[in-house]
Short mmCIF file of C-alpha atoms in Angstrom, two decimals:
data_model
loop_
_atom_site.label_atom_id
_atom_site.label_comp_id
_atom_site.label_asym_id
_atom_site.label_seq_id
_atom_site.Cartn_x
_atom_site.Cartn_y
_atom_site.Cartn_z
CA UNK A 1 -44.38 -64.37 171.05
CA UNK A 2 -41.19 -63.50 169.15
CA UNK A 3 -38.29 -61.42 170.44
CA UNK A 4 -38.86 -57.71 169.84
CA UNK A 5 -36.51 -55.96 167.43
CA UNK A 6 -35.37 -52.34 167.69
CA UNK A 7 -37.42 -50.37 165.17
CA UNK A 8 -34.44 -48.23 164.17
CA UNK A 9 -32.27 -51.26 163.46
CA UNK A 10 -31.85 -52.61 159.89
CA UNK A 11 -34.82 -54.99 160.11
CA UNK A 12 -37.12 -52.34 161.55
CA UNK A 13 -36.20 -49.73 158.97
CA UNK A 14 -36.77 -52.23 156.17
CA UNK A 15 -40.18 -53.06 157.62
CA UNK A 16 -41.10 -49.35 157.68
CA UNK A 17 -40.00 -48.92 154.07
CA UNK A 18 -42.09 -51.90 152.93
CA UNK A 19 -45.06 -50.64 154.94
CA UNK A 20 -45.08 -47.17 153.37
CA UNK A 21 -45.37 -48.75 149.92
CA UNK A 22 -48.73 -50.22 151.02
CA UNK A 23 -50.28 -46.81 151.85
CA UNK A 24 -50.94 -47.76 155.49
CA UNK A 25 -52.93 -46.18 158.27
CA UNK A 26 -50.49 -44.49 160.67
CA UNK A 27 -51.71 -44.51 164.27
CA UNK A 28 -50.10 -43.14 167.43
CA UNK A 29 -50.79 -42.99 171.11
CA UNK A 30 -50.09 -39.51 172.53
CA UNK A 31 -48.60 -39.48 176.05
CA UNK A 32 -45.25 -41.23 176.11
CA UNK A 33 -45.34 -41.81 172.35
CA UNK A 34 -45.70 -38.53 170.47
CA UNK A 35 -45.30 -36.44 173.63
CA UNK A 36 -42.81 -37.08 176.44
CA UNK A 37 -44.18 -38.20 179.80
CA UNK A 38 -44.44 -35.15 182.09
CA UNK A 39 -45.15 -34.70 185.78
CA UNK A 40 -48.57 -33.10 185.16
CA UNK A 41 -50.79 -34.12 182.22
CA UNK A 42 -51.78 -30.50 181.52
CA UNK A 43 -48.24 -29.67 180.35
CA UNK A 44 -47.94 -32.44 177.71
CA UNK A 45 -47.30 -31.26 174.14
CA UNK A 46 -45.91 -32.73 170.92
CA UNK A 47 -42.27 -31.57 170.64
CA UNK A 48 -42.10 -28.68 168.10
CA UNK A 49 -39.41 -30.49 166.09
CA UNK A 50 -41.84 -33.34 165.36
CA UNK A 51 -44.79 -31.20 164.27
CA UNK A 52 -43.60 -30.55 160.66
CA UNK A 53 -42.91 -34.27 160.17
CA UNK A 54 -46.36 -35.23 161.44
CA UNK A 55 -47.97 -32.51 159.30
CA UNK A 56 -46.25 -33.88 156.20
CA UNK A 57 -47.28 -37.45 156.98
CA UNK A 58 -50.91 -36.43 157.63
CA UNK A 59 -51.04 -34.84 154.16
CA UNK A 60 -49.88 -38.03 152.49
CA UNK A 61 -51.44 -40.86 154.54
CA UNK A 62 -54.33 -41.34 156.96
CA UNK A 63 -52.81 -40.44 160.34
CA UNK A 64 -54.83 -41.00 163.51
CA UNK A 65 -54.39 -40.52 167.24
CA UNK A 66 -55.60 -43.21 169.66
CA UNK A 67 -55.33 -41.81 173.16
CA UNK A 68 -56.59 -42.23 176.69
CA UNK A 69 -57.30 -38.51 176.78
CA UNK A 70 -60.55 -36.89 175.72
CA UNK A 71 -60.62 -35.89 172.07
CA UNK A 72 -61.01 -32.18 172.84
CA UNK A 73 -58.14 -32.32 175.33
CA UNK A 74 -55.62 -33.89 172.98
CA UNK A 75 -56.52 -31.71 169.98
CA UNK A 76 -54.98 -28.61 171.56
CA UNK A 77 -51.74 -30.46 172.41
CA UNK A 78 -50.87 -31.91 169.01
CA UNK A 79 -49.68 -28.86 167.05
CA UNK A 80 -51.02 -30.38 163.81
CA UNK A 81 -54.30 -31.70 162.44
CA UNK A 82 -54.52 -35.50 162.19
CA UNK A 83 -56.99 -37.32 159.97
CA UNK A 84 -58.93 -38.68 162.95
CA UNK A 85 -58.80 -38.87 166.75
CA UNK A 86 -60.19 -41.54 169.06
CA UNK A 87 -60.08 -40.77 172.78
CA UNK A 88 -60.88 -42.44 176.09
CA UNK A 89 -58.92 -45.61 175.22
CA UNK A 90 -61.23 -46.26 172.26
CA UNK A 91 -64.60 -45.24 173.77
CA UNK A 92 -64.82 -41.70 172.31
CA UNK A 93 -64.78 -40.91 168.59
CA UNK A 94 -63.99 -37.54 167.03
CA UNK A 95 -67.18 -37.70 164.96
CA UNK A 96 -69.56 -39.76 167.07
CA UNK A 97 -68.56 -38.51 170.52
CA UNK A 98 -68.28 -40.62 173.70
CA UNK A 99 -70.16 -43.86 174.13
CA UNK A 100 -73.24 -42.83 176.18
CA UNK A 101 -73.62 -46.29 177.74
CA UNK A 102 -70.05 -46.16 179.01
CA UNK A 103 -70.51 -42.69 180.53
CA UNK A 104 -73.63 -43.88 182.38
CA UNK A 105 -71.98 -47.09 183.59
CA UNK A 106 -69.33 -45.05 185.41
CA UNK A 107 -71.84 -42.77 187.18
CA UNK A 108 -71.88 -44.77 190.48
CA UNK A 109 -68.09 -44.71 190.60
CA UNK A 110 -68.17 -40.91 190.31
CA UNK A 111 -70.33 -40.82 193.46
CA UNK A 112 -67.79 -43.06 195.17
CA UNK A 113 -65.02 -40.63 194.24
CA UNK A 114 -66.95 -37.64 195.57
CA UNK A 115 -67.47 -39.39 198.92
CA UNK A 116 -63.67 -39.73 199.24
CA UNK A 117 -62.63 -36.48 197.58
CA UNK A 118 -60.93 -35.00 200.66
CA UNK A 119 -58.90 -38.13 201.45
CA UNK A 120 -57.81 -38.48 197.84
CA UNK A 121 -56.72 -34.85 197.61
CA UNK A 122 -54.82 -35.02 200.91
CA UNK A 123 -52.90 -38.05 199.62
CA UNK A 124 -51.92 -36.16 196.46
CA UNK A 125 -54.25 -38.15 194.19
CA UNK A 126 -55.64 -36.31 191.16
CA UNK A 127 -58.89 -37.55 189.58
CA UNK A 128 -59.34 -36.87 185.87
CA UNK A 129 -62.93 -37.56 184.81
CA UNK A 130 -62.98 -37.94 181.02
CA UNK A 131 -66.61 -38.97 180.65
CA UNK A 132 -66.08 -42.37 179.06
CA UNK A 133 -63.21 -43.22 181.43
CA UNK A 134 -61.73 -41.95 184.69
CA UNK A 135 -57.99 -41.63 185.36
CA UNK A 136 -56.62 -41.72 188.91
CA UNK A 137 -53.19 -40.04 188.88
CA UNK A 138 -50.67 -40.24 191.71
CA UNK A 139 -47.49 -39.10 189.94
CA UNK A 140 -47.42 -35.88 191.99
CA UNK A 141 -48.11 -37.49 195.36
CA UNK A 142 -45.41 -36.81 198.00
CA UNK A 143 -45.96 -40.36 199.32
CA UNK A 144 -46.84 -42.78 196.48
CA UNK A 145 -47.23 -45.71 198.90
CA UNK A 146 -49.83 -43.84 200.95
CA UNK A 147 -51.51 -42.66 197.75
CA UNK A 148 -51.79 -46.22 196.45
CA UNK A 149 -53.36 -47.30 199.76
CA UNK A 150 -56.08 -44.65 199.38
CA UNK A 151 -56.58 -45.63 195.74
CA UNK A 152 -56.78 -49.33 196.61
CA UNK A 153 -59.53 -48.59 199.12
CA UNK A 154 -61.40 -46.58 196.48
CA UNK A 155 -61.20 -49.54 194.10
CA UNK A 156 -62.38 -52.27 196.48
CA UNK A 157 -65.59 -54.21 195.77
CA UNK A 158 -66.31 -52.58 192.43
CA UNK A 159 -69.30 -53.91 190.49
CA UNK A 160 -68.43 -56.28 187.63
CA UNK A 161 -69.33 -53.71 184.99
CA UNK A 162 -66.49 -51.43 186.17
CA UNK A 163 -62.91 -52.45 185.34
CA UNK A 164 -59.52 -51.08 186.35
CA UNK A 165 -56.38 -50.95 184.23
CA UNK A 166 -53.06 -49.87 185.78
CA UNK A 167 -50.70 -47.61 183.87
CA UNK A 168 -47.62 -45.50 184.55
CA UNK A 169 -48.43 -43.96 187.96
CA UNK A 170 -52.08 -43.89 186.95
CA UNK A 171 -55.03 -46.24 187.31
CA UNK A 172 -57.67 -46.11 184.58
CA UNK A 173 -61.29 -46.89 185.44
CA UNK A 174 -63.22 -48.27 182.47
CA UNK A 175 -66.60 -49.78 181.70
CA UNK A 176 -66.67 -53.49 180.91
CA UNK A 177 -67.31 -54.06 177.23
CA UNK A 178 -66.26 -50.53 176.24
CA UNK A 179 -64.48 -50.27 172.87
CA UNK A 180 -60.71 -50.46 173.33
CA UNK A 181 -57.84 -49.23 171.16
CA UNK A 182 -57.80 -52.51 169.25
CA UNK A 183 -61.44 -52.02 168.31
CA UNK A 184 -60.72 -48.43 167.31
CA UNK A 185 -57.73 -49.37 165.15
CA UNK A 186 -59.69 -51.92 163.14
CA UNK A 187 -62.64 -49.55 162.81
CA UNK A 188 -60.39 -46.81 161.43
CA UNK A 189 -58.64 -49.23 159.05
CA UNK A 190 -62.05 -49.97 157.53
CA UNK A 191 -63.11 -46.30 157.51
CA UNK A 192 -60.04 -45.19 155.56
CA UNK A 193 -59.76 -48.26 153.36
CA UNK A 194 -56.30 -49.30 154.55
CA UNK A 195 -55.13 -52.91 154.41
CA UNK A 196 -51.98 -52.38 156.45
CA UNK A 197 -51.18 -50.33 159.51
CA UNK A 198 -48.59 -48.82 161.83
CA UNK A 199 -49.23 -48.36 165.53
CA UNK A 200 -46.99 -46.98 168.29
CA UNK A 201 -47.86 -46.88 171.99
CA UNK A 202 -46.14 -47.12 175.33
CA UNK A 203 -48.52 -48.61 177.90
CA UNK A 204 -50.74 -51.56 178.78
CA UNK A 205 -53.82 -50.05 177.10
CA UNK A 206 -51.97 -50.25 173.77
CA UNK A 207 -51.65 -54.04 173.97
CA UNK A 208 -55.09 -54.71 172.39
CA UNK A 209 -53.74 -53.13 169.17
CA UNK A 210 -50.48 -55.07 169.34
CA UNK A 211 -52.23 -58.35 170.07
CA UNK A 212 -54.76 -58.07 167.24
CA UNK A 213 -52.41 -56.66 164.59
CA UNK A 214 -52.24 -58.40 161.22
CA UNK A 215 -48.94 -59.99 160.23
CA UNK A 216 -47.93 -57.22 157.83
CA UNK A 217 -48.48 -54.38 160.32
CA UNK A 218 -45.64 -52.61 162.08
CA UNK A 219 -46.36 -52.31 165.80
CA UNK A 220 -43.96 -50.67 168.22
CA UNK A 221 -43.84 -50.26 171.96
CA UNK A 222 -42.06 -47.13 173.18
CA UNK A 223 -39.75 -48.03 176.05
CA UNK A 224 -37.02 -50.59 176.75
CA UNK A 225 -37.63 -54.00 175.22
CA UNK A 226 -40.42 -55.85 177.03
CA UNK A 227 -40.67 -59.39 175.77
CA UNK A 228 -44.13 -60.04 177.22
CA UNK A 229 -45.53 -57.28 174.98
CA UNK A 230 -47.22 -58.26 171.72
CA UNK A 231 -45.57 -55.36 169.87
CA UNK A 232 -43.16 -56.56 167.17
CA UNK A 233 -40.70 -53.70 167.61
CA UNK A 234 -39.60 -51.32 170.35
CA UNK A 235 -37.98 -47.91 170.77
CA UNK A 236 -35.68 -47.27 173.70
CA UNK A 237 -37.28 -43.91 174.49
CA UNK A 238 -39.86 -41.44 173.23
CA UNK A 239 -37.16 -39.19 171.72
CA UNK A 240 -36.44 -41.87 169.10
CA UNK A 241 -39.89 -41.33 167.61
CA UNK A 242 -38.56 -38.31 165.71
CA UNK A 243 -36.18 -40.59 163.79
CA UNK A 244 -39.06 -42.93 162.93
CA UNK A 245 -41.13 -40.04 161.59
CA UNK A 246 -38.17 -38.77 159.57
CA UNK A 247 -37.66 -42.22 158.04
CA UNK A 248 -41.35 -42.36 157.05
CA UNK A 249 -41.19 -38.89 155.49
CA UNK A 250 -37.97 -39.70 153.61
CA UNK A 251 -39.44 -42.95 152.29
CA UNK A 252 -42.56 -41.17 151.06
CA UNK A 253 -40.37 -38.56 149.37
CA UNK A 254 -38.34 -41.22 147.61
#
């Protein structure tokens, strides 16, 4: 695993310029990547200053969103129309809908949540059922340690077909064998006939894309350099994404 380079440094900008010449697929996570992280997920939106840049890019290149949110949820938060959206960490497609097997696999866990609904709510834990995945949020809890204790009890002795994936003050509950973002990225590359790609994300569920990226892709993790990530580049913070979009637009214009 090589040392990550800052995407807005000379090497990163050169890589973006070369990539645009290959007519790549542009793919973005939403929360923490296009939109800043916020205290409550219902308030997340793409910053207005970025919307014209994304609109321009989507007119020129295939531009897709790969998000942990449901497709319908993220659509109203974008401010522009992408070429394609894949939700639920790869398990829900804009065209084909959520994976029915995955939704059914999580049914027993939903019962488990309902049995503990009062305790979870008292601890400040918010359950977001997205059909093909379930997110357990504790960002708003007044006592995160107590909230994690309640969550840990909820997650004990899960059947092998149910997996957990920690994130930023959230725990995602997924079905084993469900399509992930890496699967979705390669599927969309084939759908839109692209041989090269760009992907930006900020969390652990973006690593399948980073890990399986071809050598000529540009992959970027949003957040301070993390050398155990498979992303080739990093951005210090989400606000730097606007400069990346501007560079892409300028390169296309040239």
